[in-house]
Amino acid sequence: MPQNSAVLIVENHNTMSRVTKISTILTASNTERVEALCVWIAENCDSSIGWEQLSKQSGLSHKELISLFQIHKHQTPMAYIKNVREQKKKDLPRYPQANLFNSINKTGNEEG
């Protein structure tokens, strides 16, 4: 019986440790860091973005970034970047040449 009690104490300790880590991660400043980083990612997604840049920009470690993105965005930072890039592609006009032609044509019509 004493062996079972020891196992329960260890399991309980591990759970408490995880709860403490999660509550430490879920601070307002970390939430703000993630949101600020997401804005930065959207502004810089045309460039190559790696872990070093993400850590430097956010002030968070690799592990912290993964944990925070899992909590707040339900995906890893790299998956988030990929999704931002895919969304940006979807938002581009389908026929950029036609838009360029229309812009030139409007400018020409306004002058004359």
mmCIF file of C-alpha atoms in Angstrom:
data_model
loop_
_atom_site.group_PDB
_atom_site.id
_atom_site.type_symbol
_atom_site.label_atom_id
_atom_site.label_comp_id
_atom_site.label_asym_id
_atom_site.label_seq_id
_atom_site.Cartn_x
_atom_site.Cartn_y
_atom_site.Cartn_z
ATOM 1 C CA MET A 1 0.000 0.000 0.000
ATOM 2 C CA PRO A 2 2.682 2.587 0.748
ATOM 3 C CA GLN A 3 3.991 2.186 -2.817
ATOM 4 C CA ASN A 4 0.602 3.157 -4.253
ATOM 5 C CA SER A 5 0.510 6.243 -2.043
ATOM 6 C CA ALA A 6 3.905 7.353 -3.288
ATOM 7 C CA VAL A 7 2.794 7.009 -6.890
ATOM 8 C CA LEU A 8 -0.266 9.150 -6.202
ATOM 9 C CA ILE A 9 1.852 11.838 -4.599
ATOM 10 C CA VAL A 10 4.222 11.924 -7.574
ATOM 11 C CA GLU A 11 1.344 12.078 -10.038
ATOM 12 C CA ASN A 12 -0.277 14.843 -7.993
ATOM 13 C CA HIS A 13 3.023 16.736 -7.863
ATOM 14 C CA ASN A 14 3.405 16.508 -11.654
ATOM 15 C CA THR A 15 -0.135 17.797 -12.144
ATOM 16 C CA MET A 16 0.496 20.722 -9.818
ATOM 17 C CA SER A 17 3.726 21.470 -11.636
ATOM 18 C CA ARG A 18 1.894 21.538 -14.985
ATOM 19 C CA VAL A 19 -0.823 23.781 -13.562
ATOM 20 C CA THR A 20 1.817 26.171 -12.245
ATOM 21 C CA LYS A 21 3.582 26.269 -15.619
ATOM 22 C CA ILE A 22 0.336 26.900 -17.491
ATOM 23 C CA SER A 23 -0.740 29.692 -15.143
ATOM 24 C CA THR A 24 2.706 31.276 -15.543
ATOM 25 C CA ILE A 25 2.348 31.156 -19.316
ATOM 26 C CA LEU A 26 -1.187 32.591 -19.299
ATOM 27 C CA THR A 27 -0.305 36.118 -18.263
ATOM 28 C CA ALA A 28 -1.622 39.292 -19.873
ATOM 29 C CA SER A 29 1.869 40.287 -21.003
ATOM 30 C CA ASN A 30 2.388 36.957 -22.771
ATOM 31 C CA THR A 31 -1.017 37.289 -24.463
ATOM 32 C CA GLU A 32 -0.001 40.759 -25.647
ATOM 33 C CA ARG A 33 3.348 39.396 -26.874
ATOM 34 C CA VAL A 34 1.603 36.723 -28.937
ATOM 35 C CA GLU A 35 -0.813 39.244 -30.456
ATOM 36 C CA ALA A 36 2.012 41.685 -31.230
ATOM 37 C CA LEU A 37 4.002 38.856 -32.779
ATOM 38 C CA CYS A 38 1.011 37.875 -34.926
ATOM 39 C CA VAL A 39 0.824 41.451 -36.241
ATOM 40 C CA TRP A 40 4.560 41.360 -36.963
ATOM 41 C CA ILE A 41 4.170 38.010 -38.743
ATOM 42 C CA ALA A 42 1.391 39.422 -40.935
ATOM 43 C CA GLU A 43 3.558 42.420 -41.837
ATOM 44 C CA ASN A 44 6.639 40.290 -42.567
ATOM 45 C CA CYS A 45 5.192 37.042 -43.918
ATOM 46 C CA ASP A 46 6.634 37.744 -47.389
ATOM 47 C CA SER A 47 10.115 37.342 -45.897
ATOM 48 C CA SER A 48 11.693 34.215 -44.525
ATOM 49 C CA ILE A 49 10.723 33.842 -40.850
ATOM 50 C CA GLY A 50 12.517 31.376 -38.596
ATOM 51 C CA TRP A 51 12.636 30.531 -34.920
ATOM 52 C CA GLU A 52 15.483 32.958 -34.259
ATOM 53 C CA GLN A 53 13.503 35.895 -35.653
ATOM 54 C CA LEU A 54 10.369 34.874 -33.752
ATOM 55 C CA SER A 55 12.300 34.624 -30.487
ATOM 56 C CA LYS A 56 14.111 37.913 -31.061
ATOM 57 C CA GLN A 57 10.908 39.730 -32.000
ATOM 58 C CA SER A 58 8.859 38.360 -29.085
ATOM 59 C CA GLY A 59 11.486 37.926 -26.387
ATOM 60 C CA LEU A 60 10.201 34.377 -25.864
ATOM 61 C CA SER A 61 12.053 31.080 -26.101
ATOM 62 C CA HIS A 62 11.285 28.397 -28.655
ATOM 63 C CA LYS A 63 9.387 26.338 -26.059
ATOM 64 C CA GLU A 64 7.455 29.368 -24.791
ATOM 65 C CA LEU A 65 6.432 30.292 -28.330
ATOM 66 C CA ILE A 66 5.142 26.806 -29.028
ATOM 67 C CA SER A 67 3.213 26.674 -25.745
ATOM 68 C CA LEU A 68 1.683 30.120 -26.142
ATOM 69 C CA PHE A 69 0.677 29.608 -29.761
ATOM 70 C CA GLN A 70 -0.893 26.255 -28.882
ATOM 71 C CA ILE A 71 -2.931 27.958 -26.157
ATOM 72 C CA HIS A 72 -3.893 31.153 -27.996
ATOM 73 C CA LYS A 73 -3.936 30.122 -31.650
ATOM 74 C CA HIS A 74 -4.399 26.343 -31.348
ATOM 75 C CA GLN A 75 -1.437 25.746 -33.662
ATOM 76 C CA THR A 76 2.330 26.072 -33.732
ATOM 77 C CA PRO A 77 3.961 29.354 -34.744
ATOM 78 C CA MET A 78 5.146 27.835 -38.033
ATOM 79 C CA ALA A 79 1.640 26.565 -38.843
ATOM 80 C CA TYR A 80 0.319 30.045 -38.036
ATOM 81 C CA ILE A 81 2.835 31.622 -40.436
ATOM 82 C CA LYS A 82 1.856 29.144 -43.147
ATOM 83 C CA ASN A 83 -1.840 29.946 -42.639
ATOM 84 C CA VAL A 84 -1.175 33.702 -42.780
ATOM 85 C CA ARG A 85 0.707 33.251 -46.060
ATOM 86 C CA GLU A 86 -2.051 31.085 -47.529
ATOM 87 C CA GLN A 87 -4.702 33.616 -46.506
ATOM 88 C CA LYS A 88 -2.679 36.427 -48.039
ATOM 89 C CA LYS A 89 -2.515 34.496 -51.327
ATOM 90 C CA LYS A 90 -6.300 34.030 -51.258
ATOM 91 C CA ASP A 91 -6.788 37.752 -50.721
ATOM 92 C CA LEU A 92 -4.719 38.691 -53.788
ATOM 93 C CA PRO A 93 -6.673 39.602 -56.910
ATOM 94 C CA ARG A 94 -7.045 36.718 -59.343
ATOM 95 C CA TYR A 95 -5.980 38.732 -62.365
ATOM 96 C CA PRO A 96 -3.419 41.310 -61.277
ATOM 97 C CA GLN A 97 -2.770 42.316 -64.890
ATOM 98 C CA ALA A 98 -6.437 43.284 -65.302
ATOM 99 C CA ASN A 99 -6.255 45.401 -62.146
ATOM 100 C CA LEU A 100 -3.091 47.080 -63.419
ATOM 101 C CA PHE A 101 -4.795 47.757 -66.775
ATOM 102 C CA ASN A 102 -7.845 49.207 -65.018
ATOM 103 C CA SER A 103 -5.643 51.455 -62.872
ATOM 104 C CA ILE A 104 -3.733 52.728 -65.906
ATOM 105 C CA ASN A 105 -6.970 53.153 -67.848
ATOM 106 C CA LYS A 106 -8.586 55.153 -65.001
ATOM 107 C CA THR A 107 -5.511 57.375 -64.717
ATOM 108 C CA GLY A 108 -5.525 57.947 -68.442
ATOM 109 C CA ASN A 109 -9.226 58.805 -68.468
ATOM 110 C CA GLU A 110 -8.892 61.234 -65.573
ATOM 111 C CA GLU A 111 -6.130 63.181 -67.325
ATOM 112 C CA GLY A 112 -7.924 63.500 -70.666
#
